[in-house]
mmCIF file of C-alpha atoms and ligand atoms in Angstrom:
data_model
loop_
_atom_site.group_PDB
_atom_site.id
_atom_site.type_symbol
_atom_site.label_atom_id
_atom_site.label_comp_id
_atom_site.label_asym_id
_atom_site.label_seq_id
_atom_site.Cartn_x
_atom_site.Cartn_y
_atom_site.Cartn_z
ATOM 1 C CA MET A 6 16.576 -11.317 25.628
ATOM 2 C CA GLY A 7 15.047 -14.931 25.144
ATOM 3 C CA PRO A 8 14.557 -16.384 21.762
ATOM 4 C CA LYS A 9 10.894 -15.694 21.829
ATOM 5 C CA ARG A 10 11.524 -11.964 22.049
ATOM 6 C CA VAL A 11 13.678 -12.218 18.737
ATOM 7 C CA LEU A 12 11.846 -14.793 16.847
ATOM 8 C CA LEU A 13 8.412 -13.298 16.953
ATOM 9 C CA PRO A 14 9.318 -9.981 15.367
ATOM 10 C CA VAL A 15 10.941 -11.849 12.534
ATOM 11 C CA VAL A 16 7.796 -14.140 12.183
ATOM 12 C CA ALA A 17 5.691 -10.887 12.110
ATOM 13 C CA PHE A 18 7.843 -9.183 9.351
ATOM 14 C CA LEU A 19 7.824 -12.138 7.277
ATOM 15 C CA GLY A 20 3.956 -12.700 7.825
ATOM 16 C CA LEU A 21 3.385 -8.951 6.872
ATOM 17 C CA LEU A 22 5.228 -9.313 3.837
ATOM 18 C CA PHE A 23 3.324 -11.988 2.697
ATOM 19 C CA LEU A 24 0.026 -10.442 3.652
ATOM 20 C CA ALA A 25 1.410 -7.102 1.930
ATOM 21 C CA GLY A 26 2.080 -8.998 -1.326
ATOM 22 C CA LEU A 27 -1.292 -10.849 -1.326
ATOM 23 C CA ARG A 28 -3.363 -7.663 -0.361
ATOM 24 C CA LEU A 29 -2.054 -5.059 -2.358
ATOM 25 C CA GLN A 30 -1.467 -6.911 -5.739
ATOM 26 C CA ASN A 31 -4.860 -5.780 -7.024
ATOM 27 C CA LEU A 32 -5.066 -2.349 -5.305
ATOM 28 C CA SER A 33 -2.031 -1.364 -6.685
ATOM 29 C CA ALA A 34 -3.411 -1.967 -10.080
ATOM 30 C CA VAL A 35 -6.180 0.300 -9.422
ATOM 31 C CA SER A 36 -4.392 3.177 -7.994
ATOM 32 C CA PRO A 37 -0.723 3.137 -8.263
ATOM 33 C CA LEU A 38 1.144 3.562 -4.881
ATOM 34 C CA GLN A 39 2.606 6.921 -4.430
ATOM 35 C CA PRO A 40 6.484 7.557 -4.492
ATOM 36 C CA PRO A 41 7.945 7.828 -0.981
ATOM 37 C CA LEU A 42 6.467 10.959 0.901
ATOM 38 C CA LEU A 43 9.577 12.281 2.425
ATOM 39 C CA GLY A 44 10.064 15.954 1.957
ATOM 40 C CA SER A 45 6.556 16.436 0.321
ATOM 41 C CA ARG A 46 4.661 19.228 2.027
ATOM 42 C CA LEU A 47 1.401 20.755 0.788
ATOM 43 C CA PRO A 48 1.126 24.466 1.685
ATOM 44 C CA LEU A 49 -1.353 24.697 4.522
ATOM 45 C CA PRO A 50 -4.137 27.502 4.927
ATOM 46 C CA ARG A 51 -4.505 28.347 8.452
ATOM 47 C CA HIS A 52 -7.961 28.683 9.984
ATOM 48 C CA GLY A 53 -9.361 30.090 13.220
ATOM 49 C CA THR A 54 -7.568 31.573 16.054
ATOM 50 C CA LEU A 55 -5.502 28.495 17.525
ATOM 51 C CA PRO A 56 -2.215 29.210 18.551
ATOM 52 C CA PRO A 57 0.597 28.059 16.410
ATOM 53 C CA PRO A 58 1.734 24.404 16.853
ATOM 54 C CA ARG A 59 4.170 23.923 19.619
ATOM 55 C CA ALA A 60 6.257 21.817 17.542
ATOM 56 C CA PRO A 61 9.840 20.625 18.014
ATOM 57 C CA ARG A 62 11.903 20.537 14.921
ATOM 58 C CA CYS A 63 13.518 17.031 13.997
ATOM 59 C CA PRO A 64 16.477 17.867 11.676
ATOM 60 C CA GLY A 65 17.191 14.902 9.398
ATOM 61 C CA GLN A 66 14.065 13.002 10.405
ATOM 62 C CA GLY A 67 11.224 12.102 8.005
ATOM 63 C CA PHE A 68 8.447 12.247 10.473
ATOM 64 C CA GLN A 69 7.861 15.832 11.822
ATOM 65 C CA ILE A 70 5.368 16.300 14.545
ATOM 66 C CA GLY A 71 5.058 19.900 13.692
ATOM 67 C CA HIS A 72 3.759 19.149 10.197
ATOM 68 C CA LEU A 73 1.219 16.585 11.774
ATOM 69 C CA LEU A 74 -0.297 19.470 14.005
ATOM 70 C CA ALA A 75 -0.261 21.914 11.244
ATOM 71 C CA ALA A 76 -2.257 19.738 9.048
ATOM 72 C CA PHE A 77 -4.610 18.488 11.416
ATOM 73 C CA ARG A 78 -5.345 22.021 13.059
ATOM 74 C CA GLY A 79 -5.609 23.422 9.466
ATOM 75 C CA CYS A 80 -7.911 20.705 8.428
ATOM 76 C CA VAL A 81 -10.980 22.106 10.378
ATOM 77 C CA THR A 82 -12.594 25.138 9.011
ATOM 78 C CA PRO A 83 -14.142 27.691 11.344
ATOM 79 C CA GLU A 84 -17.535 26.184 10.360
ATOM 80 C CA GLY A 85 -16.403 22.756 11.494
ATOM 81 C CA GLU A 86 -15.989 21.315 8.052
ATOM 82 C CA ILE A 87 -12.980 19.117 7.300
ATOM 83 C CA LEU A 88 -10.677 19.996 4.465
ATOM 84 C CA LEU A 89 -9.723 16.906 2.616
ATOM 85 C CA GLN A 90 -6.463 18.033 1.208
ATOM 86 C CA GLU A 91 -5.281 18.913 4.673
ATOM 87 C CA TYR A 92 -6.716 15.788 6.120
ATOM 88 C CA LEU A 93 -4.686 13.932 3.594
ATOM 89 C CA ALA A 94 -1.595 16.123 4.485
ATOM 90 C CA GLY A 95 -1.890 14.933 8.158
ATOM 91 C CA TRP A 96 -2.102 11.455 7.088
ATOM 92 C CA LYS A 97 1.074 11.766 5.053
ATOM 93 C CA GLU A 98 2.763 12.818 8.121
ATOM 94 C CA LEU A 99 1.121 9.910 10.171
ATOM 95 C CA ILE A 100 2.284 7.226 7.327
ATOM 96 C CA LYS A 101 6.096 8.703 8.138
ATOM 97 C CA LEU A 102 5.284 7.865 11.935
ATOM 98 C CA ILE A 103 3.888 4.611 11.052
ATOM 99 C CA ASP A 104 6.950 3.768 9.051
ATOM 100 C CA ALA A 105 9.096 4.905 11.605
ATOM 101 C CA LEU A 106 7.510 2.210 14.315
ATOM 102 C CA GLY A 107 9.536 -0.389 12.272
ATOM 103 C CA ALA A 108 9.587 -2.733 9.306
ATOM 104 C CA ALA A 109 6.733 -4.711 10.686
ATOM 105 C CA PHE A 110 4.186 -1.927 10.195
ATOM 106 C CA GLY A 111 4.956 -1.894 6.300
ATOM 107 C CA LEU A 112 1.608 -3.355 5.372
ATOM 108 C CA LEU A 113 -0.330 -0.762 7.432
ATOM 109 C CA ALA A 114 1.644 2.037 5.935
ATOM 110 C CA ARG A 115 1.273 0.692 2.237
ATOM 111 C CA GLU A 116 -2.648 -0.012 2.866
ATOM 112 C CA THR A 117 -2.952 3.453 4.143
ATOM 113 C CA GLN A 118 -0.978 4.888 1.017
ATOM 114 C CA THR A 119 -3.484 2.959 -1.185
ATOM 115 C CA LYS A 120 -6.459 4.627 0.520
ATOM 116 C CA MET A 121 -5.003 8.033 0.360
ATOM 117 C CA ALA A 122 -4.259 7.351 -3.381
ATOM 118 C CA ILE A 123 -7.812 6.478 -3.884
ATOM 119 C CA LEU A 124 -9.007 9.788 -2.490
ATOM 120 C CA GLU A 125 -6.695 11.856 -4.308
ATOM 121 C CA GLY A 126 -7.899 10.220 -7.341
ATOM 122 C CA HIS A 127 -11.501 11.738 -6.496
ATOM 123 C CA ARG A 128 -9.969 14.819 -5.603
ATOM 124 C CA SER A 129 -8.333 15.290 -8.962
ATOM 125 C CA GLY A 130 -11.045 13.357 -10.843
ATOM 126 C CA PRO A 131 -14.068 14.663 -12.858
ATOM 127 C CA HIS A 132 -16.013 15.472 -9.844
ATOM 128 C CA ALA A 133 -13.080 17.360 -7.896
ATOM 129 C CA PRO A 134 -15.249 20.443 -6.575
ATOM 130 C CA HIS A 135 -17.403 17.922 -4.690
ATOM 131 C CA TYR A 136 -14.086 16.384 -2.651
ATOM 132 C CA HIS A 137 -13.029 19.582 -1.434
ATOM 133 C CA THR A 138 -14.423 18.959 2.038
ATOM 134 C CA LEU A 139 -15.387 15.688 3.970
ATOM 135 C CA GLN A 140 -19.007 17.071 4.139
ATOM 136 C CA ALA A 141 -19.353 17.838 0.482
ATOM 137 C CA MET A 142 -17.987 14.582 -0.372
ATOM 138 C CA VAL A 143 -20.456 12.378 1.796
ATOM 139 C CA ALA A 144 -23.423 14.532 0.561
ATOM 140 C CA PHE A 145 -22.269 14.277 -2.992
ATOM 141 C CA GLU A 146 -21.666 10.337 -2.977
ATOM 142 C CA LEU A 147 -24.849 9.777 -1.035
ATOM 143 C CA ARG A 148 -27.016 11.737 -3.367
ATOM 144 C CA ARG A 149 -25.529 9.751 -6.471
ATOM 145 C CA GLY A 150 -26.175 6.418 -4.633
ATOM 146 C CA GLN A 151 -22.231 5.759 -4.711
ATOM 147 C CA VAL A 152 -21.850 4.774 -1.233
ATOM 148 C CA GLY A 153 -23.060 0.774 -0.889
ATOM 149 C CA LEU A 154 -24.603 0.751 2.492
ATOM 150 C CA ARG A 155 -24.812 -3.016 2.393
ATOM 151 C CA VAL A 156 -22.572 -4.487 -0.288
ATOM 152 C CA LEU A 157 -19.746 -2.658 -2.103
ATOM 153 C CA PRO A 158 -21.215 -1.320 -5.373
ATOM 154 C CA PRO A 159 -19.600 -3.454 -8.210
ATOM 155 C CA ASP A 160 -17.652 -2.130 -11.122
ATOM 156 C CA GLN A 161 -16.977 1.218 -9.652
ATOM 157 C CA PRO A 162 -13.975 2.413 -7.860
ATOM 158 C CA PRO A 163 -14.389 2.422 -4.014
ATOM 159 C CA SER A 164 -16.478 5.527 -2.906
ATOM 160 C CA GLY A 165 -14.461 8.133 -1.092
ATOM 161 C CA SER A 166 -16.807 7.967 2.033
ATOM 162 C CA ARG A 167 -15.904 4.370 2.284
ATOM 163 C CA THR A 168 -12.275 4.821 1.832
ATOM 164 C CA LEU A 169 -11.922 7.779 4.259
ATOM 165 C CA LEU A 170 -13.920 5.549 6.699
ATOM 166 C CA ARG A 171 -10.915 3.121 6.827
ATOM 167 C CA LEU A 172 -8.648 5.938 7.431
ATOM 168 C CA HIS A 173 -10.769 7.389 10.096
ATOM 169 C CA ARG A 174 -10.820 3.845 11.993
ATOM 170 C CA ALA A 175 -6.898 3.748 11.820
ATOM 171 C CA LEU A 176 -7.026 7.516 13.068
ATOM 172 C CA LYS A 177 -8.626 6.145 16.308
ATOM 173 C CA TRP A 178 -6.093 3.574 16.902
ATOM 174 C CA LEU A 179 -3.262 6.236 16.540
ATOM 175 C CA GLU A 180 -5.107 8.773 18.836
ATOM 176 C CA LEU A 181 -5.441 6.057 21.554
ATOM 177 C CA PHE A 182 -2.088 4.590 21.275
ATOM 178 C CA LEU A 183 -0.181 8.146 21.453
ATOM 179 C CA GLY A 184 -2.718 9.266 24.010
ATOM 180 C CA LYS A 185 -1.581 5.903 26.035
ATOM 181 C CA LEU A 186 2.102 6.603 25.373
ATOM 182 C CA GLY A 187 1.591 10.299 26.793
ATOM 183 C CA ARG A 188 -0.268 9.158 29.950
ATOM 184 C CA SER A 189 1.249 6.099 30.979
ATOM 185 C CA GLY A 190 3.863 5.067 33.259
ATOM 186 C CA VAL A 191 7.412 4.378 32.508
ATOM 187 C CA GLU A 192 6.774 0.783 33.413
ATOM 188 C CA GLU A 193 4.207 0.220 30.910
ATOM 189 C CA ASP A 194 5.455 -1.490 27.964
ATOM 190 C CA PRO A 195 4.481 0.317 24.631
ATOM 191 C CA SER A 196 4.024 -2.999 22.719
ATOM 192 C CA GLN A 197 1.241 -3.710 25.244
ATOM 193 C CA LEU A 198 -0.199 -0.118 25.204
ATOM 194 C CA CYS A 199 -0.239 -0.323 21.203
ATOM 195 C CA ALA A 200 -1.990 -3.702 21.397
ATOM 196 C CA GLU A 201 -4.674 -2.313 23.603
ATOM 197 C CA ALA A 202 -5.322 0.717 21.340
ATOM 198 C CA TYR A 203 -5.649 -1.634 18.471
ATOM 199 C CA GLN A 204 -7.963 -4.147 20.499
ATOM 200 C CA ALA A 205 -10.197 -0.967 21.225
ATOM 201 C CA ALA A 206 -10.115 0.769 17.803
ATOM 202 C CA LEU A 207 -9.333 -1.499 14.926
ATOM 203 C CA ALA A 208 -9.246 -5.220 15.734
ATOM 204 C CA ARG A 209 -13.017 -5.949 15.235
ATOM 205 C CA TYR A 210 -12.941 -4.562 11.561
ATOM 206 C CA HIS A 211 -10.027 -7.125 10.613
ATOM 207 C CA GLY A 212 -9.781 -10.751 9.846
ATOM 208 C CA TRP A 213 -7.993 -13.086 11.847
ATOM 209 C CA TRP A 214 -4.985 -13.093 10.014
ATOM 210 C CA VAL A 215 -4.410 -9.439 9.934
ATOM 211 C CA ARG A 216 -5.237 -9.494 13.695
ATOM 212 C CA GLN A 217 -2.410 -11.913 14.358
ATOM 213 C CA ALA A 218 -0.011 -10.059 12.116
ATOM 214 C CA ALA A 219 -0.846 -6.741 13.911
ATOM 215 C CA GLU A 220 -0.351 -8.337 17.399
ATOM 216 C CA LEU A 221 3.035 -9.592 16.123
ATOM 217 C CA ALA A 222 4.036 -6.419 14.713
ATOM 218 C CA PHE A 223 3.579 -4.607 18.099
ATOM 219 C CA LEU A 224 5.871 -6.787 19.695
ATOM 220 C CA ALA A 225 8.580 -5.334 17.335
ATOM 221 C CA LEU A 226 7.664 -1.770 18.420
ATOM 222 C CA PRO A 227 10.663 0.500 19.276
ATOM 223 C CA SER A 228 11.098 1.197 23.086
ATOM 224 C CA ARG A 229 9.391 3.882 24.889
ATOM 225 C CA ARG A 230 12.697 6.227 24.918
ATOM 226 C CA GLU A 231 12.951 5.694 21.098
ATOM 227 C CA LEU A 232 9.183 6.565 20.464
ATOM 228 C CA TYR A 233 9.765 9.588 22.502
ATOM 229 C CA GLY A 234 12.515 10.534 20.344
ATOM 230 C CA LEU A 235 10.485 10.562 17.467
ATOM 231 C CA VAL A 236 8.814 13.604 18.676
ATOM 232 C CA CYS A 237 12.320 15.401 19.021
ATOM 233 C CA ALA A 238 11.113 17.263 22.458
ATOM 234 C CA GLU A 239 13.515 18.073 25.053
ATOM 235 C CA GLY A 240 13.082 15.309 27.684
ATOM 236 C CA GLU A 241 10.383 12.903 28.688
ATOM 237 C CA LYS A 242 8.171 15.679 30.112
ATOM 238 C CA GLU A 243 7.956 17.729 26.825
ATOM 239 C CA ALA A 244 7.640 14.732 24.814
ATOM 240 C CA ARG A 245 4.511 13.728 26.663
ATOM 241 C CA ALA A 246 3.052 17.181 26.483
ATOM 242 C CA VAL A 247 3.639 17.274 22.657
ATOM 243 C CA LEU A 248 2.209 13.814 22.394
ATOM 244 C CA LEU A 249 -1.123 14.803 24.200
ATOM 245 C CA ASP A 250 -1.236 18.114 22.256
ATOM 246 C CA ALA A 251 -1.305 15.874 18.928
ATOM 247 C CA VAL A 252 -3.862 13.619 20.495
ATOM 248 C CA GLY A 253 -6.124 16.500 21.195
ATOM 249 C CA THR A 254 -5.676 17.868 17.702
ATOM 250 C CA ILE A 255 -6.370 14.305 16.132
ATOM 251 C CA ALA A 256 -9.650 13.829 18.451
ATOM 252 C CA ARG A 257 -10.899 16.893 17.402
ATOM 253 C CA VAL A 258 -10.870 15.761 13.720
ATOM 254 C CA TYR A 259 -11.814 12.291 14.613
ATOM 255 C CA ASN A 260 -14.886 13.549 16.728
ATOM 256 C CA ILE A 261 -16.127 15.559 13.725
ATOM 257 C CA THR A 262 -15.700 12.785 11.081
ATOM 258 C CA GLN A 263 -17.297 10.391 13.655
ATOM 259 C CA GLN A 264 -20.381 12.619 14.034
ATOM 260 C CA LEU A 265 -20.884 13.066 10.456
ATOM 261 C CA TYR A 266 -20.834 9.329 9.803
ATOM 262 C CA ALA A 267 -23.150 8.680 12.641
ATOM 263 C CA THR A 268 -25.666 11.167 11.521
ATOM 264 C CA HIS A 269 -25.767 9.547 7.963
ATOM 265 C CA GLY A 270 -25.612 5.830 9.467
ATOM 266 C CA LEU A 271 -22.359 5.075 7.560
ATOM 267 C CA LEU A 272 -20.237 3.826 10.395
ATOM 268 C CA GLU A 273 -20.580 0.222 9.286
ATOM 269 C CA LEU A 274 -19.993 0.737 5.653
ATOM 270 C CA PRO A 275 -18.810 -2.618 4.080
HETATM 271 C C1 NAG B 310 -7.919 -9.094 -8.478
HETATM 272 O O1 NAG B 310 -9.458 -8.692 -8.535
HETATM 273 C C2 NAG B 310 -10.095 -9.695 -9.494
HETATM 274 C C3 NAG B 310 -11.504 -8.951 -9.890
HETATM 275 O O2 NAG B 310 -11.568 -7.580 -9.550
HETATM 276 C C4 NAG B 310 -10.088 -10.907 -9.234
HETATM 277 O O3 NAG B 310 -10.769 -11.815 -10.211
HETATM 278 C C5 NAG B 310 -8.495 -11.495 -8.942
HETATM 279 O O4 NAG B 310 -8.729 -12.677 -8.500
HETATM 280 C C6 NAG B 310 -7.918 -10.524 -7.894
HETATM 281 N N1 NAG B 310 -6.423 -10.851 -8.041
HETATM 282 C C7 NAG B 310 -5.702 -11.011 -6.778
HETATM 283 C C8 NAG B 310 -4.382 -11.433 -6.875
HETATM 284 O O5 NAG B 310 -6.382 -10.755 -5.673
HETATM 285 C C1 NAG B 311 -14.153 13.876 21.465
HETATM 286 O O1 NAG B 311 -15.386 12.921 21.872
HETATM 287 C C2 NAG B 311 -14.819 12.242 23.048
HETATM 288 C C3 NAG B 311 -16.295 11.167 23.376
HETATM 289 O O2 NAG B 311 -17.192 11.739 22.837
HETATM 290 C C4 NAG B 311 -14.887 13.302 24.105
HETATM 291 O O3 NAG B 311 -14.799 12.561 25.408
HETATM 292 C C5 NAG B 311 -13.655 14.226 23.577
HETATM 293 O O4 NAG B 311 -13.544 15.045 24.603
HETATM 294 C C6 NAG B 311 -13.754 14.815 22.601
HETATM 295 N N1 NAG B 311 -12.539 15.368 21.916
HETATM 296 C C7 NAG B 311 -12.533 16.477 21.340
HETATM 297 C C8 NAG B 311 -11.230 17.112 21.134
HETATM 298 O O5 NAG B 311 -13.469 16.924 20.823
#
């Protein structure tokens, strides 16, 4: 273990703390960060005829892959609409996963919580009935001209459509990363896989500093064995199967969202 291997994660962590402090000062004033999400679990309605999640249980661990699968499965209605409550429940579980990736991912976890808080605010606000599904939300906000297609509308809280787009992009990163983790050979370095997923899904939306901080955070990623341990499967083969199961479930939700945003020309919202 050379000094480079030790130093970089430390630098990454400090850099992220710095960025986190800078970037979240304002956001947290608009929408207070939620308390730690451990143990909070929303009741999830079941839809369709999907088999029950093959979900190893992880006693004593915050992140539960079973909750993740249940939420992202439950969030697609038989009509192909996306229920926001369940979508956010899925994200609550993903945040626990991100937290488990190490302290260097704190910035990302907190940014994500801020986005979720904005959406929860819309969901419990005066127009709550329009925030039941993703499709209704987008239609409602477009109708009211709340979605700034070129610039952010001033003096308004961020629209749900714009906010969810940020989560949607991050979801692609996680989908790609978990997919690579499930499919790659043991000789492939998870840090590298995570960086590739980031390059493909997210990097182009981030400024230079955030990209540098992210690249450094990936170097501090846990080992493949530890990452497989997070899904609490028995052995590597099952861990891979569980991961790919999660990837398929996430991809379905991602694809529906992507299609909706593409149809309305919203994929590049500022
Ligand atoms: C917070 O936002 C306001 C405008 O909304 C801006 O004037 C101020 O500089 C921001 N503060 C920080 C710390 O970013
Ligand atoms: C999602 O879309 C991609 C690209 O269009 C496709 O390859 C993939 O099979 C889709 N996955 C699901 C689960 O719908």
